[in-house]
Coordinates of C-alpha atoms and ligand atoms in Angstrom, one line a residue:
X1 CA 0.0 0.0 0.0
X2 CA 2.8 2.1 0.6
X3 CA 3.7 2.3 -2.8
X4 CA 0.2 2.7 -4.0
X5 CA 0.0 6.2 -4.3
X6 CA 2.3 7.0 -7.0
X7 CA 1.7 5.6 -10.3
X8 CA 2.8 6.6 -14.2
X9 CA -0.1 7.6 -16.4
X10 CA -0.4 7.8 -20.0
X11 CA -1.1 11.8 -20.7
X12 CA -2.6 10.5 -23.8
X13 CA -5.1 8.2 -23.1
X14 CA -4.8 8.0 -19.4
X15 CA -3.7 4.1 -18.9
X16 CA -1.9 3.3 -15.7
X17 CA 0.9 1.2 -14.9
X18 CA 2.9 0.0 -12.3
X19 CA 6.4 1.4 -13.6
X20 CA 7.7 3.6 -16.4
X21 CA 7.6 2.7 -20.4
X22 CA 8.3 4.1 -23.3
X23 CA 5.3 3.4 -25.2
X24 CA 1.6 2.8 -23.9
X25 CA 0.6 -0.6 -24.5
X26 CA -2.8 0.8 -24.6
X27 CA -3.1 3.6 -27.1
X28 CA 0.2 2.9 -28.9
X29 CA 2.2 6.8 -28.8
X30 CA 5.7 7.0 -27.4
X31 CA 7.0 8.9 -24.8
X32 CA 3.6 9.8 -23.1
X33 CA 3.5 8.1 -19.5
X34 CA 4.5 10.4 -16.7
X35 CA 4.8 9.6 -13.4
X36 CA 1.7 11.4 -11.3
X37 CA 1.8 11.7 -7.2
X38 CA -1.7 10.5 -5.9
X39 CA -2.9 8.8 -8.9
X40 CA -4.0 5.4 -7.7
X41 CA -5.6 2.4 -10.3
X42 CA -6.9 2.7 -13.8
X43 CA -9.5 4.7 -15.2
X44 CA -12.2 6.3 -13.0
X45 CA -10.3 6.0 -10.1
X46 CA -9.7 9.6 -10.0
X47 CA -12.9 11.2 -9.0
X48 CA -14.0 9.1 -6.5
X49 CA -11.0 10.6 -4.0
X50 CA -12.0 14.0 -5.7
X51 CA -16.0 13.7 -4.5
X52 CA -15.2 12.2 -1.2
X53 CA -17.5 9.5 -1.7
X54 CA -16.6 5.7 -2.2
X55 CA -17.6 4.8 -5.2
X56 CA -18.0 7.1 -8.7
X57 CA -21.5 8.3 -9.3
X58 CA -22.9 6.3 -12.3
X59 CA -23.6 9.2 -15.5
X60 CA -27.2 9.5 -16.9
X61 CA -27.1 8.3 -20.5
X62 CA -29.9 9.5 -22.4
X63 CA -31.8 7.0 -25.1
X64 CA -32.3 8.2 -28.6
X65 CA -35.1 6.5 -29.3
X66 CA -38.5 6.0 -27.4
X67 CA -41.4 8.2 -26.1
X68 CA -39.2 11.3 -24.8
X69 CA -40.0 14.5 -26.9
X70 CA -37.3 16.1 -28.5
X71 CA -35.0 17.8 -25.8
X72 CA -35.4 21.7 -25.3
X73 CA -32.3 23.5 -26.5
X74 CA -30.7 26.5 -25.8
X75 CA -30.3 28.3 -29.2
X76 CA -27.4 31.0 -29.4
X77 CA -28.7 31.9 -33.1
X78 CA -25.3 31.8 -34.2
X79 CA -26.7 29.6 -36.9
X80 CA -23.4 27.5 -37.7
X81 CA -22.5 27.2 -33.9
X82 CA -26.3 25.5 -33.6
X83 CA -25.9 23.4 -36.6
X84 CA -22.4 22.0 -35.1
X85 CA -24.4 21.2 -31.7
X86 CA -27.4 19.4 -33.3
X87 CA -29.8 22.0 -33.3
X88 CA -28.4 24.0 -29.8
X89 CA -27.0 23.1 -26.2
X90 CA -29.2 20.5 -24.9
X91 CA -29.6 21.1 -20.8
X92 CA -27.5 19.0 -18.6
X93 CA -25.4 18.0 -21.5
X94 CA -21.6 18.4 -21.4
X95 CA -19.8 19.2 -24.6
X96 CA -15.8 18.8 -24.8
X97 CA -14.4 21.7 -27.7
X98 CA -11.0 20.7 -28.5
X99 CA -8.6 22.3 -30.8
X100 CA -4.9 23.7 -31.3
X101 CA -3.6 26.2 -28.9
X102 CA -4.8 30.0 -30.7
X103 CA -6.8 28.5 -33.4
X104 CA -9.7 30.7 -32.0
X105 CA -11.7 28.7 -29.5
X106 CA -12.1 31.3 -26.6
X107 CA -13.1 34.2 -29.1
X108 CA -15.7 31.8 -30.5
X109 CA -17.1 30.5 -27.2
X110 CA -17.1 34.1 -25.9
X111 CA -19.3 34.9 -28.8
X112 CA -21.4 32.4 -28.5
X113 CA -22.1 32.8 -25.0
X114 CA -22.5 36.6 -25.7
X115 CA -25.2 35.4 -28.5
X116 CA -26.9 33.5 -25.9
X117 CA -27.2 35.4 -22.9
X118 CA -28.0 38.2 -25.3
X119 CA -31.3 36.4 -26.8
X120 CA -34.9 37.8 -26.3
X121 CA -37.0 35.7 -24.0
X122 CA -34.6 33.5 -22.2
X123 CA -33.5 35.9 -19.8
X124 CA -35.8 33.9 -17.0
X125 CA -33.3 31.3 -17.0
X126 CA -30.2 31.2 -15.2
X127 CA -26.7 32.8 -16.3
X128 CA -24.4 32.4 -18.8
X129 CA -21.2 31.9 -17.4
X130 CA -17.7 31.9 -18.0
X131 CA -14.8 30.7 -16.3
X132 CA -11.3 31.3 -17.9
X133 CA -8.3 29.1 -16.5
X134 CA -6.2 31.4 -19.1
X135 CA -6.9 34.7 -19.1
X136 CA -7.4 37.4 -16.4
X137 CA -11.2 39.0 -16.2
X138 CA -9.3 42.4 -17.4
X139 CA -8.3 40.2 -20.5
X140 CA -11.4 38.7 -21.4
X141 CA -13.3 41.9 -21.0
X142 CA -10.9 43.4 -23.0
X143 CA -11.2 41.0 -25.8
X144 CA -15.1 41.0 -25.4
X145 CA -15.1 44.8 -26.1
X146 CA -12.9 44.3 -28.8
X147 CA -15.2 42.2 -30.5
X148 CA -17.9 44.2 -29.7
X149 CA -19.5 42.1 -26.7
X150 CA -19.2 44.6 -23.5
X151 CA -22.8 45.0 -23.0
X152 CA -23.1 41.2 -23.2
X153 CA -24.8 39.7 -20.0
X154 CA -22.3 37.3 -20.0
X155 CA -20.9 36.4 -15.9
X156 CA -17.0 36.6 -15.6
X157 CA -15.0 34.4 -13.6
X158 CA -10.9 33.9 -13.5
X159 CA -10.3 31.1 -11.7
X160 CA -8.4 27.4 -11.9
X161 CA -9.1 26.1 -8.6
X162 CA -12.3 23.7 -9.3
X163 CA -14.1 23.1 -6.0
X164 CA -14.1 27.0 -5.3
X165 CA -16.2 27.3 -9.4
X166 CA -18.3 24.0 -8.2
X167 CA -19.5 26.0 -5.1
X168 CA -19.8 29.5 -6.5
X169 CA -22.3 27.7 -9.4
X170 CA -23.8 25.9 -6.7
X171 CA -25.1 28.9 -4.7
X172 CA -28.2 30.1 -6.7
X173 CA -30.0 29.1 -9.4
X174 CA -28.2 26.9 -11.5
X175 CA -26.7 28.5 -14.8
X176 CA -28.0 27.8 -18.3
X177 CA -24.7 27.4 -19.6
X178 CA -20.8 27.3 -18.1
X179 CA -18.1 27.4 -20.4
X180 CA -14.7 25.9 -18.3
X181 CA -11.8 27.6 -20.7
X182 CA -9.8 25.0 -20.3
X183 CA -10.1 22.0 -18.6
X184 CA -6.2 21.5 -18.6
X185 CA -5.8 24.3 -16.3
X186 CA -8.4 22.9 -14.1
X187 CA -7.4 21.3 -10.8
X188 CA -8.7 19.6 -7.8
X189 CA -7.2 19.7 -4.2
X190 CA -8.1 15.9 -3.8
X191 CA -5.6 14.6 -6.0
X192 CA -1.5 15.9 -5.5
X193 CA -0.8 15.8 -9.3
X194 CA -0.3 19.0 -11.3
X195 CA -2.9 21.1 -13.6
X196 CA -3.2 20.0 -16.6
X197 CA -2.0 15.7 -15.8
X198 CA -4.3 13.2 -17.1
X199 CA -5.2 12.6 -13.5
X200 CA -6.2 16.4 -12.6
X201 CA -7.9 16.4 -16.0
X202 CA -9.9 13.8 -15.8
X203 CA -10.8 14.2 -12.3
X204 CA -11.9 17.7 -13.2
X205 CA -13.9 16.9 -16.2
X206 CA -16.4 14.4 -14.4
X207 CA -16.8 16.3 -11.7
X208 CA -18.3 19.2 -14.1
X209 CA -20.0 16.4 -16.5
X210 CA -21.6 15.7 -12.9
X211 CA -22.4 18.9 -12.2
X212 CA -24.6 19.5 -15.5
X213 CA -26.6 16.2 -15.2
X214 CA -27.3 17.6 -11.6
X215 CA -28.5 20.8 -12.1
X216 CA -29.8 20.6 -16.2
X217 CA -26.7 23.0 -17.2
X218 CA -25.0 23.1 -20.7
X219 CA -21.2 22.4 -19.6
X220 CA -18.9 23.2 -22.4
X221 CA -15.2 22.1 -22.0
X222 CA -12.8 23.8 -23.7
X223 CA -9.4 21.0 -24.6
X224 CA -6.1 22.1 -26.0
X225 CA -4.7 19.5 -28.2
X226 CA -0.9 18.9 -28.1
X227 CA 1.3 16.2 -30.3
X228 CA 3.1 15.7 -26.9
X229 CA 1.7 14.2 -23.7
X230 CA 2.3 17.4 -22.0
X231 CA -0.3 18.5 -21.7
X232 CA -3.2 16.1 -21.3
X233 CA -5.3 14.8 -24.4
X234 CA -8.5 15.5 -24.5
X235 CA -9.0 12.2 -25.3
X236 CA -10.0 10.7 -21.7
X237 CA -12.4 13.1 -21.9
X238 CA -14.2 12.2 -24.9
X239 CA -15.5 9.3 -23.4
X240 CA -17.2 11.3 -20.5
X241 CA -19.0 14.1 -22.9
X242 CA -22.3 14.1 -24.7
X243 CA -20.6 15.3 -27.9
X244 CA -17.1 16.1 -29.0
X245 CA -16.2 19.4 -31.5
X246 CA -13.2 20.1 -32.6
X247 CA -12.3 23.3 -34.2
X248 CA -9.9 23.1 -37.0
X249 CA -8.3 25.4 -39.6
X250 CA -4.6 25.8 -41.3
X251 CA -2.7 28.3 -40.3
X252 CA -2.5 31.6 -42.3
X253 CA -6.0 30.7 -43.7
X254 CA -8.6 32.8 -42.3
X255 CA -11.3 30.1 -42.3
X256 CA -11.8 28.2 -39.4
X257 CA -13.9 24.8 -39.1
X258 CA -16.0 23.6 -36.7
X259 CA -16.7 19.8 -36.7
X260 CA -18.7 17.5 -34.1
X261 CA -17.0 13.9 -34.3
X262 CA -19.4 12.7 -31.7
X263 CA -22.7 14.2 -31.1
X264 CA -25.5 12.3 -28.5
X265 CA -27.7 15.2 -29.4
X266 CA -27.3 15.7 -33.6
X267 CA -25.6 14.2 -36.2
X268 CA -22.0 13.4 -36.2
X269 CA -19.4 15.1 -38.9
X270 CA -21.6 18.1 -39.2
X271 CA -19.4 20.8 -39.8
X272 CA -19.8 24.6 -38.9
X273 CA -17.7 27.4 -41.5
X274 CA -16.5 30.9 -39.5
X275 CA -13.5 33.0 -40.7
X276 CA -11.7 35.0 -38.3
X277 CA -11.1 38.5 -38.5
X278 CA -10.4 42.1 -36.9
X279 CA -13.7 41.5 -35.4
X280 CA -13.8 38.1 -34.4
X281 CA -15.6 34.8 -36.3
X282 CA -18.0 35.6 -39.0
X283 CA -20.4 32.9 -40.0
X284 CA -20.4 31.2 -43.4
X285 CA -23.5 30.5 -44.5
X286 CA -22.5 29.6 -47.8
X287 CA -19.2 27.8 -47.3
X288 CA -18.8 26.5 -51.3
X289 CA -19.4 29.8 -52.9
X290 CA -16.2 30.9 -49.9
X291 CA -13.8 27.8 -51.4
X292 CA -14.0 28.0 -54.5
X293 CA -14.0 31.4 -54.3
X294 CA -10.2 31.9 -55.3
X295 CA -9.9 29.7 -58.0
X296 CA -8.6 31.3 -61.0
X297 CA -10.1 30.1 -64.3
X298 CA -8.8 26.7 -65.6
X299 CA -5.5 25.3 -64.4
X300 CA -4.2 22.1 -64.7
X301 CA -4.3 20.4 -61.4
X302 CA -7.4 21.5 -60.2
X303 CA -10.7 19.6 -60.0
X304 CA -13.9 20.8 -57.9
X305 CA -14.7 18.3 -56.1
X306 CA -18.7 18.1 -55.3
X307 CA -18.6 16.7 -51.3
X308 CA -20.7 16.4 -48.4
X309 CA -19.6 17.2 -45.2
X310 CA -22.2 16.6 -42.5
X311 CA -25.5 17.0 -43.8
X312 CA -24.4 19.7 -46.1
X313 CA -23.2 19.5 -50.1
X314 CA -19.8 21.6 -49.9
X315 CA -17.9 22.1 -53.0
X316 CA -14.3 22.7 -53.2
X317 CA -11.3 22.7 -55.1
X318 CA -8.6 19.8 -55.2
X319 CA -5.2 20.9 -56.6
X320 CA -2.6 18.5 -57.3
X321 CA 0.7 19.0 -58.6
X322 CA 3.2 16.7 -60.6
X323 CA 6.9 17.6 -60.8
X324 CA 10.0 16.0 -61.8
X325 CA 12.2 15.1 -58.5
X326 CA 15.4 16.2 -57.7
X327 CA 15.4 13.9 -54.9
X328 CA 16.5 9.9 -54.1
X329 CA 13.1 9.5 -52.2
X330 CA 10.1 11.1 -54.2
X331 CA 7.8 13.8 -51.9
X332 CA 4.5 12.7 -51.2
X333 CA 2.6 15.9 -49.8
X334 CA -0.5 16.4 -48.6
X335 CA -2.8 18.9 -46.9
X336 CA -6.2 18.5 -45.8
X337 CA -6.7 14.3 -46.9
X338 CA -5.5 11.8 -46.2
X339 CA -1.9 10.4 -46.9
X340 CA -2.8 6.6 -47.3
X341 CA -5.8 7.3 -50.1
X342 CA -3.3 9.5 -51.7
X343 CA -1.1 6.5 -52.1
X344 CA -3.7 4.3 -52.8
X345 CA -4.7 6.9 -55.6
X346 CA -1.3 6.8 -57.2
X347 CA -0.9 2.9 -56.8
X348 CA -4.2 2.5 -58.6
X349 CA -3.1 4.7 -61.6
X350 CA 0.2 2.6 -62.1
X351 CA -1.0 -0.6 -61.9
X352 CA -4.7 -0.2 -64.0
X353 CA -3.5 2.6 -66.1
X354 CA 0.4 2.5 -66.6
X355 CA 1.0 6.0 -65.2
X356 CA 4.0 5.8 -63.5
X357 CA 5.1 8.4 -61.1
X358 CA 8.2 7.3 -59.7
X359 CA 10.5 9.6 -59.7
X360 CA 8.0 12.6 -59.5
X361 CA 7.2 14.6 -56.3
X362 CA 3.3 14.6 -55.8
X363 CA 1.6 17.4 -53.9
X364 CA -2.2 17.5 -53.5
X365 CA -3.7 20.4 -51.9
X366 CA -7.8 21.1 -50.2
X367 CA -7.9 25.0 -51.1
X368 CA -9.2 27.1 -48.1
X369 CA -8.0 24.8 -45.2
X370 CA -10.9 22.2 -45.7
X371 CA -9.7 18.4 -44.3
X372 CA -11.9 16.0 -46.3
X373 CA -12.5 12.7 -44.9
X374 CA -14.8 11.1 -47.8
X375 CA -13.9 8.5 -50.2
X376 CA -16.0 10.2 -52.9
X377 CA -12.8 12.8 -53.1
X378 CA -11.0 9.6 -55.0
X379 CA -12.1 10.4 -58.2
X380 CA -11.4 14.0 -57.9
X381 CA -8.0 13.3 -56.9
X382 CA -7.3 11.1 -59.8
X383 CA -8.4 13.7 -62.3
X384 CA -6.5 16.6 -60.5
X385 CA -3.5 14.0 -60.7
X386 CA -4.0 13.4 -64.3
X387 CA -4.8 16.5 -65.5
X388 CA -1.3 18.1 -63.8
X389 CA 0.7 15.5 -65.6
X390 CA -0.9 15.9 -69.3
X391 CA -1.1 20.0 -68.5
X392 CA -4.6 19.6 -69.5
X393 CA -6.9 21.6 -67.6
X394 CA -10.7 20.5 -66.4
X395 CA -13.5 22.4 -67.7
X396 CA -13.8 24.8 -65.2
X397 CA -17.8 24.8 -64.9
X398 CA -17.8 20.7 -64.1
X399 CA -17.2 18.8 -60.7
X400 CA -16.4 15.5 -60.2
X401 CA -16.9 12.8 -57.5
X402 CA -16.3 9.3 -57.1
X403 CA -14.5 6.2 -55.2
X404 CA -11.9 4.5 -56.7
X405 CA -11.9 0.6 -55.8
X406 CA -8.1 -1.4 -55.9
X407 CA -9.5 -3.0 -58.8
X408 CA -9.3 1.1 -60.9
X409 CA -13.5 0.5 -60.7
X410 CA -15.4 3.6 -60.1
X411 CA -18.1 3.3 -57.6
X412 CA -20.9 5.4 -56.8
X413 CA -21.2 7.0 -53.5
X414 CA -24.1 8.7 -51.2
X415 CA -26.2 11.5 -52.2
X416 CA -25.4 12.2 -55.3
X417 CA -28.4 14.6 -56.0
X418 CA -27.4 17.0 -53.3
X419 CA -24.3 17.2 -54.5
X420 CA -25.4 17.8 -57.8
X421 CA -28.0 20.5 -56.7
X422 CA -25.2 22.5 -54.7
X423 CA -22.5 22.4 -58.3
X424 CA -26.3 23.6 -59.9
X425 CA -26.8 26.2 -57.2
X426 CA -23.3 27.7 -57.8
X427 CA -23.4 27.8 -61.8
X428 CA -21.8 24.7 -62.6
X429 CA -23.2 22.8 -65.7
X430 CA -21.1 19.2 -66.1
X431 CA -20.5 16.4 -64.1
X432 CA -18.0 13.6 -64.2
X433 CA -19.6 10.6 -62.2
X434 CA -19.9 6.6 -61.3
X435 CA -21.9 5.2 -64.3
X436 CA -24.8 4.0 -62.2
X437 CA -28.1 2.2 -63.1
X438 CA -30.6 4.4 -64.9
X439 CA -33.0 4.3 -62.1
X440 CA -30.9 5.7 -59.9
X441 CA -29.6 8.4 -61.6
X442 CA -29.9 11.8 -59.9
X443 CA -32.5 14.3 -62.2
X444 CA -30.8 18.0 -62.7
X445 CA -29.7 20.3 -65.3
X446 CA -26.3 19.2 -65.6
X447 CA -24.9 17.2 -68.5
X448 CA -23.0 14.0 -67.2
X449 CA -20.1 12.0 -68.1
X450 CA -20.3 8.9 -66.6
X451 CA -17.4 6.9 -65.5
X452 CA -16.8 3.1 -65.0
X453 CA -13.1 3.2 -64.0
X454 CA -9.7 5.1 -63.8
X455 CA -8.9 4.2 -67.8
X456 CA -12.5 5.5 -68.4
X457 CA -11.7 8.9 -66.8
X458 CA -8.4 9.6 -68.7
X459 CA -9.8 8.2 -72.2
X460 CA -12.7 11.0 -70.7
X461 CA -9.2 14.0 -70.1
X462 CA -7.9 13.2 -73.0
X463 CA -10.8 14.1 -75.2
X464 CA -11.5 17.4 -74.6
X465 CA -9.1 19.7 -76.2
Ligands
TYD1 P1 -8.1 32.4 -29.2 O1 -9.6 32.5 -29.2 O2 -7.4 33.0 -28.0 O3 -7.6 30.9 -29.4 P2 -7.6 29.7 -28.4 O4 -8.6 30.0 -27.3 O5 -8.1 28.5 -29.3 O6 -6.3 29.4 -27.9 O7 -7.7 33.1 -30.5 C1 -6.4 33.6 -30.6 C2 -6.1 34.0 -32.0 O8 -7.2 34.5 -32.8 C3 -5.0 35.0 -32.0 O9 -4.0 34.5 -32.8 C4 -5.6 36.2 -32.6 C5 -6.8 35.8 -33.4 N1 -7.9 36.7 -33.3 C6 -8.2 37.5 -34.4 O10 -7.6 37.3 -35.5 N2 -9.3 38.4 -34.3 C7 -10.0 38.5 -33.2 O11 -10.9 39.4 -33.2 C8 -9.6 37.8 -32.1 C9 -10.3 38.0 -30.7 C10 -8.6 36.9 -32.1
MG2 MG1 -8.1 30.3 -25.3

C-alpha cells in the first residue's frame, strides 16, 4: 500500500501502470507516461477521491429513441454554432471543444455565450457563465469589447481552482450554460498531481459532467490539443462528454472549421464554416461559394470536387501537382486528406492505367483549409493528378466525384443529387460521375459524363481539347 500512491499515467489516453515505459501498451504513442503523485488504479479511479465519496456516481445516458419529446435547447442563433451542436445546447449535457492552442476557440465560445445570454425571452433562465483558466477577467473583458460584446450579460470568472467554481455555481440558481476555458488548467485539491496531468484532468472533467446532469446545465469544456503528452489529451475526456467538436483550420487561412466527431444530441461530422477576423468569427453561411471562391479560371491540377460534409453538399477545389524530382526519395505531400488514399490513388493509376510516377514529387492540396475525410474525393483526386501531368486543364464549370476501388473501378457514392444540386446552385453545368443504373440516376440540369473506372476517366481528359 505504501507504494500505491504514485503511479505513471499515460497523458494520452490516461492508462496506468505500475512502472515507467516508453510506449503505452494501450493507445500505442511514445513517450507519453509520466509519473503522477496521488494517482491510484486505472481509469475512473480519480474522481472518486475528488468527490469524497466511495464509489463514482454512475452518468445518466440519455436514449435516442423512445417516447421522450425532443429535448429543449438553448439556441445561441449563431446559426453555424447550432448546426455544429445538433440544433443547440441540450440542458445538462456536457460538450468537450477541443482544438490547437490559438486556433480561436475562446473568441468563438465568448461569442457564442455573448449570443446567448444576449437572446430575447430567455433571460428567466439562469446565467451564462464563463470561467477562464487562461486569461485574467481584465483580458477577457478586454477582448469582449474588442469584438464588440461589453454590453453582453455574460458572468465573468478567472479562476483554476475547481471546488471553489463547483460551489460559486452551486449557490443560486443553476446557470444555463458554463463554459470551463480549459479544462487543462483545471485542478482539484483531492488529488496531489499538477494542472493539466491526465489525473487532474480527468478528475476535473467528471466532476463538471456531474455537475450539468445535476443541475440541467449546458457544460462546455474547452481542450487544448498537443502532439506531446504534456499536456493532457482531451482524449480521456471524450469518453465522458455528450458530444465532441473540434475546431480546426490551417494556419494563415482565415477560415476556421467547426466539426462534431461525436454528437448524442445531432448528427456526427456536421461541420460549422466561420472566418476570423479584426472583429472576431463571422459565420459562413455559404461555405462552397467561400472555397471555391479563389480559384482562377482553368488550371491544370485543379478539379472541384462536389462533397458532403455533414448533412451539407460543400464544393471545393482539389489541386494536385506533378513535378519532376530532384530527390533519391520522391515527396509525397498532402494537406487537408489523407496520406494513405493518396497512395492508394497513385498505386491505382500505375497498376490499372500505366502512369507511372516514380521519380516525381506529388503534392495534393484542399484549397481554403478544408480536411476532407470522404472517399467520394478519389475520383477528384485522380483527375486533379491526371490533369497536372498531361497539363490539360478541367472544364472549369464541371465537378467531379467518385471512389476508386483497388481493382481502378469507379463506384458510386451517397447523395449524389445534393451534391449535384449544390454544383447547380453555384453555376456549374457538367459532371463527371460513377456510371450507375438508370434508375438511380440523380434528375438536374447538368450534363454527365459517366465513369466506370480510372482508364475511363483519362480516355474522358484526353478528349477534350
Ligand atoms: P483564441 O480564441 O485566443 O484561441 P484559443 O482559445 O483557441 O487558444 O484566438 C487567438 C487567435 O485569434 C489569435 O492568434 C488572434 C486571433 N484573433 C483574431 O484574429 N481576431 C480577433 O478578433 C480575435 C479575438 C482573435
Ligand atoms: Mg483560449
Amino acid at each position: 500500500m505504501a507504494k500505491a500512491s504514485r503511479n505513471f499515467v499515460c497523458q494520452s489516453c490516461g492508462a496506468a501502470y505500475p512502472r515507467w515505459s516508453g510506449r503505452c501498451e494501450a493507445c500505442g504513442e511514445w513517450n507519453t507516461i509520466v509519473e503522477e503523485a496521488g494517482a491510484t488504479g486505472g481509469i475512473g479511479a480519480g474522481p472518486a477521491k475528488a468527490g469524497g465519496r466511495s464509489k463514482g456516481r454512475r452518468i445518466e445516458l440519455v436514449e435516442m429513441s423512445g417516447e421522450t419529446a425532443d429535448p429543449p435547447r438553448h439556441i445561441t442563433g449563431m446559426a453555424e454554432f447550432d448546426r455544429v451542436t445538433g440544433g443547440g445546447l441540450v440542458p445538462g449535457s456536457a460538450v468537450l471543444i477541443g482544438g490547437d492552442p490559438g486556433i480561436g476557440k475562446s473568441t468563438l465560445l465568448l461569442q457564442a455565450m455573448a449570443a446567448l445570454a444576449a437572446r430575447p425571452g430567455e433571460a428567466s433562465g439562469g446565467a451564462v457563465v464563463y470561467i477562464s483558466g487562461e486569461e485574467a477577467i481584465a483580458q477577457v473583458r478586454m477582448r469582449a469589447r474588442r469584438l464588440g460584446l461589453g454590453e453582453a450579460p455574460v458572468q465573468l470568472g478567472a479562476e483554476t481552482n475547481l471546488k471553489d467554481i463547483l460551489g460559486t455555481l452551486e449557490s443560486g440558481t443553476p446557470p444555463r450554460a458554463v463554459v470551463i476555458d480549459s479544462i487543462q488548467t483545471m485542478w482539484t485539491e483531492a488529488l496531489d498531481s499538477a494542472p493539466g496531468t491526465v489525473t487532474q484532468v480527468r478528475a476535473s472533467a467528471q466532476e463538471l459532467v456531474r455537475f450539468a446532469k445535476r443541475h440541467g446545465t449546458a457544460v462546455i469544456l474547452v481542450g487544448h490539443v498537443t502532439k506531446e503528452g504534456q499536456i493532457a489529451g482531451p482524449r480521456v475526456v471524450e469518453h465522458m462528454v455528450d458530444a465532441v467538436i473540434y475546431f480546426e483550420g490551417e494556419r494563415g487561412h482565415q477560415f476556421r472549421i467547426l466539426r462534431a466527431v461525436k454528437n448524442r444530441f445531432g448528427p456526427a461530422n456536421e461541420i460549422g464554416v466561420f472566418e476570423m477576423g479584426e472583429k472576431g468569427l463571422a459565420e459562413v453561411p455559404n461555405p462552397s461559394a467561400l472555397f471555391l471562391g479563389e480559384r482562377d479560371g482553368e488550371t491544370s491540377g485543379s478539379a472541384v470536387f462536389a462533397g458532403i460534409e455533414g448533412t451539407r453538399p460543400v464544393l471545393v477545389e482539389i489541386q494536385a501537382l506533378v513535378a519532376k524530382s530532384a530527390l533519391g526519395t520522391p515527396r509525397r505531400a498532402v494537406v487537408g486528406w489523407d496520406g494513405g488514399r493518396l497512395s492508394m490513388v497513385l498505386a491505382v493509376l500505375e497498376a490499372r492505367c500505366g502512369l507511372t510516377l516514380a521519380g516525381q514529387d506529388v503534392y495534393l492540396n484542399v484549397a481554403g483549409g478544408l480536411r476532407i475525410n470522404e472517399p467520394a474525393a478519389d475520383l477528384a483526386v485522380a483527375a486533379a493528378l491526371i490533369s497536372s501531368v498531361t497539363g490539360q486543364p478541367l472544364p472549369s464549370d464541371c465537378v467531379i466525384f467518385g471512389e476508386i476501388s483497388l481493382s481502378g473501378a469507379v463506384r458510386p457514392v451517397s447523395q449524389m443529387e445534393a451534391r449535384l444540386k449544390e454544383a447547380e446552385k453555384l453555376g456549374f453545368s457538367k459532371a463527371i460521375l460513377p456510371a450507375m443504373a438508370a434508375r438511380s440516376r440523380p434528375s438536374g440540369g447538368l450534363a454527365f459524363t459517366e465513369i466506370s473506372d480510372l482508364q475511363g476517366l483519362i480516355a474522358h481528359l484526353a478528349t477534350r481539347s
